[in-house]
Coordinates of C-alpha atoms in Angstrom, one line a residue:
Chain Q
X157 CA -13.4 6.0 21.5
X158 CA -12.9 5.0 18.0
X159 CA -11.4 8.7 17.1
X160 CA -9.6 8.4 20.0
X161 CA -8.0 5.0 19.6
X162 CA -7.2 5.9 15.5
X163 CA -5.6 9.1 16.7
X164 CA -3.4 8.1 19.3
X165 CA -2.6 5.1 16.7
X166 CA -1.6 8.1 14.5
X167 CA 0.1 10.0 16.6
X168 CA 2.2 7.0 18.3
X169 CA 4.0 6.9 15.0
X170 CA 4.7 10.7 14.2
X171 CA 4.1 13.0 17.6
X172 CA 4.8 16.1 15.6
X173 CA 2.2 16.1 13.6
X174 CA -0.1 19.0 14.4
X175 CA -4.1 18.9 14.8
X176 CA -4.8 19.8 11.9
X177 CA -2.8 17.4 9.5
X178 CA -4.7 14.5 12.1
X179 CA -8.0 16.8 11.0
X180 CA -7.3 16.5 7.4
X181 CA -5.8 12.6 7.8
X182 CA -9.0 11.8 9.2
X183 CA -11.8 14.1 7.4
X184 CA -12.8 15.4 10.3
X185 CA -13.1 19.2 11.8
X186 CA -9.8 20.2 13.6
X187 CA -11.4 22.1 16.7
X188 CA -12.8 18.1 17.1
X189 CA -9.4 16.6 16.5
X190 CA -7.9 19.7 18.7
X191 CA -10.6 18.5 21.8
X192 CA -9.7 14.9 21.6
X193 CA -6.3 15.3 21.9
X194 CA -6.0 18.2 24.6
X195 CA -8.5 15.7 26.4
X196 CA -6.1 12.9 26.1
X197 CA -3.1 14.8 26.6
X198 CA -5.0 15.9 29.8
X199 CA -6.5 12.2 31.1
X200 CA -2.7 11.5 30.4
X201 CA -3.6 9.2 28.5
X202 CA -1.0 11.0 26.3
X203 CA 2.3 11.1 28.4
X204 CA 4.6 13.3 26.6
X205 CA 6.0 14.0 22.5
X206 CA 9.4 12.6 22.2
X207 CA 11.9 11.9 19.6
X208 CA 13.1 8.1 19.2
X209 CA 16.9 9.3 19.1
X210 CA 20.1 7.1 18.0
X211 CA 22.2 8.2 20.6
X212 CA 25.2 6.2 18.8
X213 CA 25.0 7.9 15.8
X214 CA 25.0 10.8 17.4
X215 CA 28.4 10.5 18.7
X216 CA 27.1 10.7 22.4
X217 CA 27.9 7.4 24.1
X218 CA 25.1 6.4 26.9
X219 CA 25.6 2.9 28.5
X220 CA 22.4 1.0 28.7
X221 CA 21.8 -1.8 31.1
X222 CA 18.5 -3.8 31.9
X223 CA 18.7 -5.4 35.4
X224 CA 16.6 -8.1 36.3
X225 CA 15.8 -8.0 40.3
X226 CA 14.2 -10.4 42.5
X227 CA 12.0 -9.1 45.4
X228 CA 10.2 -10.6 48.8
X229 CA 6.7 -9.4 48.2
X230 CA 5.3 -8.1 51.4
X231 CA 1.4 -8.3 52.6
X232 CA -0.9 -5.4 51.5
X233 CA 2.1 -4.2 48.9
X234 CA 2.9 -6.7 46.6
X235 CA 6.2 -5.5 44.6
X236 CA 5.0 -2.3 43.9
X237 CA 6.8 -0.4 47.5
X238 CA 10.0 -1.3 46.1
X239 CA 9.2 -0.5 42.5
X240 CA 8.7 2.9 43.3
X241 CA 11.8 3.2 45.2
X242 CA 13.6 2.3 42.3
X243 CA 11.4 4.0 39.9
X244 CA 12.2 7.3 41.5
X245 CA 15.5 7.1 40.9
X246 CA 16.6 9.3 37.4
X247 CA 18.9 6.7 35.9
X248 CA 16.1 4.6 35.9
X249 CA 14.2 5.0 32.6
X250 CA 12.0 2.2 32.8
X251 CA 10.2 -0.6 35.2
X252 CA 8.2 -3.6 34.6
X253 CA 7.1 -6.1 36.7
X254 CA 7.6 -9.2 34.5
X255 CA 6.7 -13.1 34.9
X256 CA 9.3 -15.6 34.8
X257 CA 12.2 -15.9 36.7
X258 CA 12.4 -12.2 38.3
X259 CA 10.3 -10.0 39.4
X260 CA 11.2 -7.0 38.3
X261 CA 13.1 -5.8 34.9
X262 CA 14.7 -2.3 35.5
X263 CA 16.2 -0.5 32.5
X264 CA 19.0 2.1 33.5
X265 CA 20.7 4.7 31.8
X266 CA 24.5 6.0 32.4
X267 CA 27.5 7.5 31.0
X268 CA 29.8 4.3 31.6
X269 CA 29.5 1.2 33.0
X270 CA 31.4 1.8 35.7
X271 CA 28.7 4.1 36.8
X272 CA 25.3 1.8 36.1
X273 CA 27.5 -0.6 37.8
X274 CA 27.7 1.5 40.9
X275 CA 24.1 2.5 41.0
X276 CA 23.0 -1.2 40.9
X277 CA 26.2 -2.0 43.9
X278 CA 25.5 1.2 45.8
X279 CA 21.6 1.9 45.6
X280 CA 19.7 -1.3 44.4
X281 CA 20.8 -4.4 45.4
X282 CA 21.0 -2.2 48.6
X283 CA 17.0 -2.0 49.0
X284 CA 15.4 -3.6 51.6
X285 CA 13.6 -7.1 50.2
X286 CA 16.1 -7.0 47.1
X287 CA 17.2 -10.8 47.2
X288 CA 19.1 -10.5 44.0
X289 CA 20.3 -8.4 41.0
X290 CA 21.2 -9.3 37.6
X291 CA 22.9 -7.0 35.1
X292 CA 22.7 -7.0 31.5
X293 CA 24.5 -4.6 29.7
X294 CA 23.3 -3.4 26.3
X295 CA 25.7 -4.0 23.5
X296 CA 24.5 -3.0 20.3
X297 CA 20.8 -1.5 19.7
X298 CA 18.7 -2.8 16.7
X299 CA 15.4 -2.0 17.4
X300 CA 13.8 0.8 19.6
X301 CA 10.5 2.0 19.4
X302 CA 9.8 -0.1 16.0
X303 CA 12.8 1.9 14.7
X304 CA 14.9 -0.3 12.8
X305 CA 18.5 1.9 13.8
X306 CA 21.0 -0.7 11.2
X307 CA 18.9 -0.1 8.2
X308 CA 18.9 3.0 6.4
X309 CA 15.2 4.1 5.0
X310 CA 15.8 4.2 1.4
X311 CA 13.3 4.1 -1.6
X312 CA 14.1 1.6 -3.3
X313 CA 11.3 2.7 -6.1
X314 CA 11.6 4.2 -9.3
X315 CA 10.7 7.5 -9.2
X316 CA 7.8 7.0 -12.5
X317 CA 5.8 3.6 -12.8
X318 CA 2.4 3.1 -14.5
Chain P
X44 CA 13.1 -4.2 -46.0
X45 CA 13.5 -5.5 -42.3
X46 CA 10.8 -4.2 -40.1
X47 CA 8.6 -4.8 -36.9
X48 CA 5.2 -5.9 -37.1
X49 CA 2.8 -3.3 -37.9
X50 CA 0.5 -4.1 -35.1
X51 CA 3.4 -3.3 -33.1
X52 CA 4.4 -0.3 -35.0
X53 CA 1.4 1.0 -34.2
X54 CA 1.4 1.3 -30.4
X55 CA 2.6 4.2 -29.1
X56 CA 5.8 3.5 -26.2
X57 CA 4.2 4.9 -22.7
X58 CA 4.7 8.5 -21.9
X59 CA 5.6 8.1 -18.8
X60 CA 8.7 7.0 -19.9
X61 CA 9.9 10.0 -20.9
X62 CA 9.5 11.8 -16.8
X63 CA 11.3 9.0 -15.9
X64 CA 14.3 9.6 -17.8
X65 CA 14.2 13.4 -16.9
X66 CA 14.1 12.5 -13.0
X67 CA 16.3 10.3 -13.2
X68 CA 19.1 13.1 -13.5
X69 CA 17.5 15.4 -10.6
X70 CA 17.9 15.4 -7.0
X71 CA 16.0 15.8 -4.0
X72 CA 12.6 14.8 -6.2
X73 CA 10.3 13.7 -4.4
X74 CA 7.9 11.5 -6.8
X75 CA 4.4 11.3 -6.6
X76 CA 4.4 9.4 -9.8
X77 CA 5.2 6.2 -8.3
X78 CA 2.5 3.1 -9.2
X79 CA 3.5 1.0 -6.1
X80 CA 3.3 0.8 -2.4
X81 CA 5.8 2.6 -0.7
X82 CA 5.5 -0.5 2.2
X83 CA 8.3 -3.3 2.3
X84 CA 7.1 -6.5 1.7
X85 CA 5.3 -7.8 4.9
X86 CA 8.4 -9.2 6.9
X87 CA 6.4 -12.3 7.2
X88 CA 6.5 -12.3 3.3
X89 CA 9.6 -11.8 2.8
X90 CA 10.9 -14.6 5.6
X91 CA 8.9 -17.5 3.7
X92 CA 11.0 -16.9 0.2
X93 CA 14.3 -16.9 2.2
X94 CA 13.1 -20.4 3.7
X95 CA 12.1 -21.8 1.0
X96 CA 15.2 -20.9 -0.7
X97 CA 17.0 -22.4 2.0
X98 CA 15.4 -25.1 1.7
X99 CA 16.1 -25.1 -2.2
X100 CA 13.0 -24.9 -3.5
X101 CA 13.8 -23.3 -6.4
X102 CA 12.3 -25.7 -9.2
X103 CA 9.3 -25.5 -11.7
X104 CA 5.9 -25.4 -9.7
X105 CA 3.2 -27.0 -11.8
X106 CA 2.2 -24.3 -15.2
X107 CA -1.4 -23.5 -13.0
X108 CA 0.8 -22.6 -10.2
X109 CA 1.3 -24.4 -6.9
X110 CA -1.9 -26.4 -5.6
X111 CA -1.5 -25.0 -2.7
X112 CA -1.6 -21.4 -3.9
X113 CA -4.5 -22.0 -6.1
X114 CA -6.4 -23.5 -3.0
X115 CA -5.9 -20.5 -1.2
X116 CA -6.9 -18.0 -3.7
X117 CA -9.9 -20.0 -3.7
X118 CA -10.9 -20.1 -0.2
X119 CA -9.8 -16.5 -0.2
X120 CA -12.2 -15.6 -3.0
X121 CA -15.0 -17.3 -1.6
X122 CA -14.5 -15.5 1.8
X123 CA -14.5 -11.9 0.8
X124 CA -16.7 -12.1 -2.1
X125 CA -18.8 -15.4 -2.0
X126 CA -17.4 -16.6 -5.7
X127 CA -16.7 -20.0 -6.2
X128 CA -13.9 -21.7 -8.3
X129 CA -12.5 -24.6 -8.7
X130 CA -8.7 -24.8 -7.7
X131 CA -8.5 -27.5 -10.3
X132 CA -9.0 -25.7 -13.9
X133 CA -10.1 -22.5 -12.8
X134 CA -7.4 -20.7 -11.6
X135 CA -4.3 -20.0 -13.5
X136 CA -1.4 -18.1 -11.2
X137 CA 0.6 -16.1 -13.8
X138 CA 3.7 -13.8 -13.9
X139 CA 1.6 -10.4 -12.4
X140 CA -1.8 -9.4 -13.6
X141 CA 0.2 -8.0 -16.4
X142 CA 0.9 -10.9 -17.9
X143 CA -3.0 -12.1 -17.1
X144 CA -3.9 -9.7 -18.8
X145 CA -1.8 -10.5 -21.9
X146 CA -3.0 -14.4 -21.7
X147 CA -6.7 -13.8 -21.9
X148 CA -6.7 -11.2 -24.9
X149 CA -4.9 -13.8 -26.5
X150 CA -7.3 -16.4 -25.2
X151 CA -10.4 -14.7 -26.6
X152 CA -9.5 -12.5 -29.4
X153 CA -9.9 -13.1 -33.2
X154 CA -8.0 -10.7 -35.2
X155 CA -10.1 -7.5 -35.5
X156 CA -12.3 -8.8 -32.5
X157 CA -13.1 -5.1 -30.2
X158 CA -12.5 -4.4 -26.1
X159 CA -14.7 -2.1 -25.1
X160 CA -12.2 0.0 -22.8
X161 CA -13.1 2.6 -20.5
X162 CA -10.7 5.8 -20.5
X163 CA -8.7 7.1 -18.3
X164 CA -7.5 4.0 -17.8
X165 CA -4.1 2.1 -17.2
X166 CA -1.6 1.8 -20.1
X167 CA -1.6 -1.1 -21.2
X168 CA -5.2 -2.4 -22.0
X169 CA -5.2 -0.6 -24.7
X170 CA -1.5 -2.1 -26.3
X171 CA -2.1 -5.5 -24.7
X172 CA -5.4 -5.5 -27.0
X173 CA -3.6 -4.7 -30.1
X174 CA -0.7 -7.1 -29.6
X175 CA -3.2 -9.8 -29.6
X176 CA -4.6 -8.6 -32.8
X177 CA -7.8 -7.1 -31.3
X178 CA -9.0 -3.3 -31.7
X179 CA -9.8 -1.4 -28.6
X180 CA -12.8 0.7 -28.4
X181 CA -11.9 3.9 -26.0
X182 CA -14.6 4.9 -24.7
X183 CA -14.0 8.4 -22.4
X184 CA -15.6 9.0 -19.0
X185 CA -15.3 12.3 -17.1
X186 CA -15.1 13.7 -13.5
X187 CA -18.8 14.3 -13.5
X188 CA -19.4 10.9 -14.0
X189 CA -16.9 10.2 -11.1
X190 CA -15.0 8.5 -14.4
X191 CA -17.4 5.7 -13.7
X192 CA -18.9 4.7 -17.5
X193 CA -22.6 5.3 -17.7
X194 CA -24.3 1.9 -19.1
X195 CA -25.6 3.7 -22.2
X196 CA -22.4 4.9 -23.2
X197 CA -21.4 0.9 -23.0
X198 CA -24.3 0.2 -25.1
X199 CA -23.5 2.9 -27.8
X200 CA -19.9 1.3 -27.8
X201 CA -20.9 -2.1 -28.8
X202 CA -20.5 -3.7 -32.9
X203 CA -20.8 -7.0 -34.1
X204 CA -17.3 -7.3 -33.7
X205 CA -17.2 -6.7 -29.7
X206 CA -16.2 -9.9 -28.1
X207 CA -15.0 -8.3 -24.4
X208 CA -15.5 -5.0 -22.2
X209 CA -12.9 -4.7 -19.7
X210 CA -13.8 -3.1 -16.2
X211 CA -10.9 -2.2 -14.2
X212 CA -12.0 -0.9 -10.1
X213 CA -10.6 0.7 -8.1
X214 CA -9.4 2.6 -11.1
X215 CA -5.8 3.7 -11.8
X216 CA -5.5 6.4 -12.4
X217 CA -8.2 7.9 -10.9
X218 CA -8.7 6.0 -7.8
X219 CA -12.5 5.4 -9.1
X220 CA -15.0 3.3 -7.9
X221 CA -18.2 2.2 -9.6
X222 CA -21.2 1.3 -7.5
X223 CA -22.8 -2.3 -7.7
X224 CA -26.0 -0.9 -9.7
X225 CA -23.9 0.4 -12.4
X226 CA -21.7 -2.6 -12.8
X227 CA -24.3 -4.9 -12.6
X228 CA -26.5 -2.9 -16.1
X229 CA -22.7 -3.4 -17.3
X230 CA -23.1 -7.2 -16.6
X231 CA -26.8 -7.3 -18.0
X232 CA -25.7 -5.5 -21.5
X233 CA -22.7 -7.9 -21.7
X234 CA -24.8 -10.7 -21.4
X235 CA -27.6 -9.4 -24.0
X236 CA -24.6 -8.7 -26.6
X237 CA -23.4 -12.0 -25.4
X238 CA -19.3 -10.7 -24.8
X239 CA -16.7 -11.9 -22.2
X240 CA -16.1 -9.5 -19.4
X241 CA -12.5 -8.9 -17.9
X242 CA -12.7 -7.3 -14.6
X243 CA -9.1 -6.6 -13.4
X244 CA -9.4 -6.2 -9.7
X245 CA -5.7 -5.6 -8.7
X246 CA -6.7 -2.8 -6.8
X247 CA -9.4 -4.7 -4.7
X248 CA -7.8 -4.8 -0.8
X249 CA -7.6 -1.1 -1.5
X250 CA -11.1 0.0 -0.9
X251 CA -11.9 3.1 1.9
X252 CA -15.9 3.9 1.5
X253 CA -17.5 0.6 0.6
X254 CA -17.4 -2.8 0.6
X255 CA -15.3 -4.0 -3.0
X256 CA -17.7 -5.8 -5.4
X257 CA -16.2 -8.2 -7.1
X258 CA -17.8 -8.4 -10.4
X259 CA -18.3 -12.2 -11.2
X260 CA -20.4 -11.9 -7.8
X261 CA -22.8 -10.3 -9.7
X262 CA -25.8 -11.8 -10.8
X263 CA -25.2 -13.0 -14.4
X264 CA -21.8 -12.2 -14.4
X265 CA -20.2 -15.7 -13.1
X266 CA -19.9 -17.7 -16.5
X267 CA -18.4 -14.5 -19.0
X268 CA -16.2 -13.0 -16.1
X269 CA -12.5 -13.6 -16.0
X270 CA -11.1 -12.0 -13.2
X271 CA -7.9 -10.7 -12.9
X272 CA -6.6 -10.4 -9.1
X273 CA -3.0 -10.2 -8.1
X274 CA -0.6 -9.5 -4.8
X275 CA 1.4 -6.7 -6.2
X276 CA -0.9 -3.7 -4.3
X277 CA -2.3 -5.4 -1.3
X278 CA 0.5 -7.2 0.1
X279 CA 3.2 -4.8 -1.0
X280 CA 5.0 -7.4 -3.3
X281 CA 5.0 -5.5 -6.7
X282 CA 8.4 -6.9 -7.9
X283 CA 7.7 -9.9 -7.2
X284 CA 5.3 -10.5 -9.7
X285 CA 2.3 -12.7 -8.7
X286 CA -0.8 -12.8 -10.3
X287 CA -3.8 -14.8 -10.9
X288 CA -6.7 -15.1 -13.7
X289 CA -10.1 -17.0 -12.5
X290 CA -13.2 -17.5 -14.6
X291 CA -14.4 -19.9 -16.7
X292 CA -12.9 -23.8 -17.5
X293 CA -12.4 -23.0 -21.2
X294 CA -10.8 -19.6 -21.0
X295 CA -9.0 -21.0 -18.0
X296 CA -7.5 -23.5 -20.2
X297 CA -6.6 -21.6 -23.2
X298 CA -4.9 -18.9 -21.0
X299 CA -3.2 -21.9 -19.2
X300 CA -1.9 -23.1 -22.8
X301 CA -0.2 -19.9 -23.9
X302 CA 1.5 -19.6 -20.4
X303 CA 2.9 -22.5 -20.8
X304 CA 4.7 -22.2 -23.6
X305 CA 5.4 -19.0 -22.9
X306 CA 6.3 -18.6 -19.0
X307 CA 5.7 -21.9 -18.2
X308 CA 5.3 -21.3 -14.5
X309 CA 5.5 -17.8 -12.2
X310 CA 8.8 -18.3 -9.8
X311 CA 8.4 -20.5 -7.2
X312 CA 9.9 -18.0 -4.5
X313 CA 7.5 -15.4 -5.4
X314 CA 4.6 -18.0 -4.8
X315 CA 6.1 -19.1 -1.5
X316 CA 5.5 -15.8 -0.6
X317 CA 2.0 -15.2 -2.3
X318 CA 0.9 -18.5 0.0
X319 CA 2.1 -17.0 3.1
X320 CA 0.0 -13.5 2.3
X321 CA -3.1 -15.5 2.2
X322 CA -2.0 -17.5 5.0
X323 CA -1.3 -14.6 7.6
X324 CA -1.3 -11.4 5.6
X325 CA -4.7 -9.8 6.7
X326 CA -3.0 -8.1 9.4
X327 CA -0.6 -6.4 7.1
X328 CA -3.7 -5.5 4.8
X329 CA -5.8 -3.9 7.3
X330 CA -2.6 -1.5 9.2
X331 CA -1.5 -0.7 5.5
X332 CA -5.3 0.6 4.0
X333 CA -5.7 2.0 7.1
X334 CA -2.8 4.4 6.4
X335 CA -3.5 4.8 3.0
X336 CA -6.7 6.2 4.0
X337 CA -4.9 9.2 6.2
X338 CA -2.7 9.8 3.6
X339 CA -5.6 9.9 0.8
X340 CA -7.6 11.9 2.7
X341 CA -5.1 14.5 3.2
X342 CA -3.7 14.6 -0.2
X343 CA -7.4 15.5 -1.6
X344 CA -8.1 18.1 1.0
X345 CA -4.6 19.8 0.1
X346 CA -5.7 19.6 -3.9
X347 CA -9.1 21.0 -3.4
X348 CA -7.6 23.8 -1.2
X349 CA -4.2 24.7 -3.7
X350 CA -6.9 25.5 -6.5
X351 CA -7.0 22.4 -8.2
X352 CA -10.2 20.7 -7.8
X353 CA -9.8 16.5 -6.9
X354 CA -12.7 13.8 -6.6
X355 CA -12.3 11.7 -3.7
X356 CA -11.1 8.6 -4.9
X357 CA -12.7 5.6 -3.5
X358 CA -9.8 3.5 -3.6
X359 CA -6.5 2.5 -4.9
X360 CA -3.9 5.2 -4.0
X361 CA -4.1 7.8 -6.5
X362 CA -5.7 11.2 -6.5
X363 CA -6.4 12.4 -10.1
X364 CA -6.6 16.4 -9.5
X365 CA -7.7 19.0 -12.4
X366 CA -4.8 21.2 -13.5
X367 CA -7.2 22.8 -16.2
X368 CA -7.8 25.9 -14.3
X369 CA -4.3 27.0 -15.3
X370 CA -3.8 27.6 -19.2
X371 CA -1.2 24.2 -19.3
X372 CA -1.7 20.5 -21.0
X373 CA -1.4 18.0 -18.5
X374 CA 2.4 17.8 -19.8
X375 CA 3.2 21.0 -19.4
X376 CA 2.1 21.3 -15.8
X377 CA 4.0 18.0 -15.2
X378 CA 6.7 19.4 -16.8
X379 CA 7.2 22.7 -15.0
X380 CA 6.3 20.7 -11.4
X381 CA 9.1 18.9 -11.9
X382 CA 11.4 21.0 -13.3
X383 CA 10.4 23.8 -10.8
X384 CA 9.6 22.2 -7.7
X385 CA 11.0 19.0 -8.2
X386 CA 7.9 17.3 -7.2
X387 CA 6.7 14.6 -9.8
X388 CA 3.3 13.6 -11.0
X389 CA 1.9 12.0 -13.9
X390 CA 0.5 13.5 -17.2
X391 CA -3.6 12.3 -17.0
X392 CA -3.1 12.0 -21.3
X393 CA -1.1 9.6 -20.5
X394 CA -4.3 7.7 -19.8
X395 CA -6.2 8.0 -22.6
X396 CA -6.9 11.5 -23.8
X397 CA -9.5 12.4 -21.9
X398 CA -7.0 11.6 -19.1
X399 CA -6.2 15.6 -20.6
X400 CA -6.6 18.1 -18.1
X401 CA -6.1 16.0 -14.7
X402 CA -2.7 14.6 -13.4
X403 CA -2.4 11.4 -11.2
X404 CA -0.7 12.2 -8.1
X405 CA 0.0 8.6 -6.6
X406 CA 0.1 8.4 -2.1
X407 CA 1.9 5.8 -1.4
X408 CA 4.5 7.8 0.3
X409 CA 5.2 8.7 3.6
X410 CA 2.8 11.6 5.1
X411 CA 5.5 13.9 5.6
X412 CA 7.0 13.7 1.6
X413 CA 3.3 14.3 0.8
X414 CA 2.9 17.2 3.0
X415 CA 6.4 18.7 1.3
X416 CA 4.9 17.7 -2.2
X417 CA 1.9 19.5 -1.6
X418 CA 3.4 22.6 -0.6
X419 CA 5.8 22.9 -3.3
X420 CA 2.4 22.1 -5.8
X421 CA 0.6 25.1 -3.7
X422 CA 3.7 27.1 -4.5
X423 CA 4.0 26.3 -8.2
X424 CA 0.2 26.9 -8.7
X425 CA 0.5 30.3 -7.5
X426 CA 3.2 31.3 -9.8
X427 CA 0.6 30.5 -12.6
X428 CA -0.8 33.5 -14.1
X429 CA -4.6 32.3 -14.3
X430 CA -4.5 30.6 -10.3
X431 CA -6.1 34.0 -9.3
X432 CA -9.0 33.3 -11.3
X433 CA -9.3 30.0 -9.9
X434 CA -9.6 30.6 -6.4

């Protein structure tokens, strides 16, 4: 449990590292390293490898809107009947039921505004037991994934000290 | 005839110096010679000096240091290592262990007194002993010893004139670090010759196999040990300069003296942020060592397996490989890395000389510059003539 905790730690950071630099990181034989993770991966305990991309940067422009909903809980369901309604949907890229004023924070993805706009108008304020939406568009992103995007990584070191 | 003082004259400038200036007109280098953490400053850090100079605290703090700080390096001390002092007159906060180290060779040494100094060891013992008019006593240690001094070679080292032995683990360069059984016969012949011991710890947060043992813990050790300990490597505040001398009232006090007149206090901002590490750093400390720890594991497998054999250092975060399979001086291979492969390391001579023969490759830098580094070494060691015989 303690491999398996200090390798996902590892890997949460960098997901291209291969089994064998996580073998040599740890000092430990990579067919071991190479069964805990394809165990993982396979528990899905692991989800997926992604990249943590700065979509602005790269000249693509994606509109980013979280939209706090309020939902009528029904018996023997809770929330989570409508959650997966609107989970199921592919603009939606993430859902949380949260404490506090709403129920649940949806995170949707689009080209423009004018088309998360339409998804929440058209398809989830639309859902049965939806009493309410509230949009939030995203303006400017600073942090994602513990990536600070407005600082660029520099050493600031010089390159010989004793 | 104008000239310098002669005990001046007589230290050599470092020779790391000279790397520095060649990098410095080189791109796309990626340095392994580098003596710091490659972390920021623990934002928490960092956030404390920008209050407190928005506050405007920016006046002298008493010439100990703040109260405060000493307090905490106190309680801190106690906590890891079970050593009491007295936040009253037995800890001075100076200007980096650096300058620590300065202040107590000036402190305890009578011209022509001797430091016992065990080599390879970091650069300036060695000129920090001269400038206070002492001689230092070199005394070499090898990779078979796991550069850990053997207490007979200690013995053998001593004179009527030694008045100190400095220990210095972790080690850097090497990354060495001695067991409690050898440090304590170091302790016991110290106290039979009757000699100070300076035990500069900087390294100590930076441990991976065993527990750090801090040397005025040991038995004996308490009332001729000043310790040097510092924020520089834990806490990822190098430039910040904060460091701190414990030990005994006296030497305390005459340290305390000469940085008076002489620094009169370490910034304030810097020991804002030196209270807040002890305050809520352990965090930082913990997630940092533990990723020095991939990072030094990997860099030793990839010596060992390029031909060039490595000890595994117990802590700081250097690895101190052996270029001597390959007909080249420590320099030279240095040299020809960089120029080559544009990958730097450090000369081992310039450690001491029997520093000859190794070179200090330094990890704190990211995983994936170390992985390029050591593939461009691998490269570069096969295009030496006698790697084949190496193997």
């Amino acid at each position: 449990m303690k491999d398996l905790h200090e390798i996902l730690r590892i890997l949460e950071k960098d997901g291209r590292l291969t089994a064998a630099q996580v073998a040599d990181m740890l000092g430990r034989p990579v067919d071991e390293i190479e069964a805990i993770i394809r165990k993982a991966e396979e528990d899905g305990i692991i989800r997926r490898y992604k990249a943590v991309v700065h979509w602005d940067k790269a000249g693509e422009e994606r509109v980013f809107a979280f939209i706090d909903v309020k939902v009528t809980p029904t018996r023997g369901f809770g929330f989570d009947d409508v959650a997966e309604r609107i989970y199921r949907f592919p603009e939606v890229t993430a859902v949380y039921l949260v404490s506090g004023d709403h129920d649940l924070r949806v995170m949707v993805q689009g080209s423009t505004m004018q088309e998360v706009a339409n998804f929440v108008y058209d398809k989830l304020a639309t859902i049965d037991r939806v009493q309410s939406t509230a949009t939030h568009f995203v303006l400017r992103r600073y942090k994602e994934d513990r990536e600070i995007f407005a600082e660029a990584e520099e050493d600031h070191r010089l390159a010989v000290t004793p | 005839m104008l000239s310098v003082a002669r005990h001046v004259q007589g230290v050599r400038a470092s020779g790391i110096r000279k790397f520095f200036d060649i990098v410095a007109e080189m791109s796309d280098v990626i340095s392994l010679g580098v003596g710091e953490p490659d972390f920021a400053t623990p934002w928490n850090m960092r956030e404390a000096c920008i209050w407190s100079l928005e506050r405007g605290h920016t006046n002298y703090t008493s010439n100990w240091g703040m109260l405060e700080l000493r307090e905490l390096i106190c309680r801190h001390l106690e906590r890891l290592y079970g050593v009491s002092y007295s936040p009253v007159n037995q800890v001075l906060v100076t200007v980096g262990v650096s300058e620590a180290l300065d202040l107590v060779f000036r402190a305890i040494l009578d011209p022509g007194d001797e430091v016992v100094i065990f080599d390879p060891c970091y650069v300036s013992y060695g000129p920090c002993v001269s400038f206070s008019h002492g001689v230092p006593v070199h005394v070499p240690t090898t990779v078979e010893q796991g550069f850990v001094p053997a207490p007979e070679q200690f013995r053998a080292a001593l004179t009527p004139r030694t008045k100190a032995v400095l220990l210095a683990f972790p080690s850097n360069p090497t990354g060495a670090v001695a067991d409690r059984g050898t440090l304590q016969k170091i302790v016991d012949i110290a106290r039979e010759a009757d000699i100070f011991v300076v035990s500069d710890e900087i390294y100590d947060r930076l441990v991976y196999r065993q527990p750090h043992v801090c040397v005025p813990s040991l038995e004996g050790a308490y009332e001729r040990t000043i310790l040097l300990g510092g924020f520089s490597k834990s806490y990822a505040m190098t430039g910040l300069r904060i460091g701190y001398a414990a030990g005994p009232p006296d030497v305390i006090e005459a340290m305390m003296k000469i940085h008076q007149y002489v620094a009169l206090c370490a910034p304030i901002t810097a020991q804002k942020a030196a209270i807040e590490a002890l305050r809520d750093g352990e965090d930082s400390v913990r997630e940092m060592r533990e990723e020095y720890n991939r990072r030094r594991r990997l860099i030793v497998k990839r010596f060992n397996d390029c031909g060039m054999p490595c000890m595994d250092p117990g802590g700081a975060f250097y690895a101190f490989p052996s270029v001597k399979g390959f007909g080249l001086s420590s320099e030279e291979f240095a040299e020809r890395l960089l120029y080559e492969k544009r990958v730097v390391v450090v000369p081992g001579s310039a450690f001491g000389e029997c520093g000859e023969g190794y070179v200090r490759a330094s990890y704190a830098t990211a995983i994936d510059r170390i992985e390029e580094a050591a593939s461009r070494i691998a490269d570069f060691v096969k295009s030496l003539p006698s790697a084949v015989s190496v193997g």
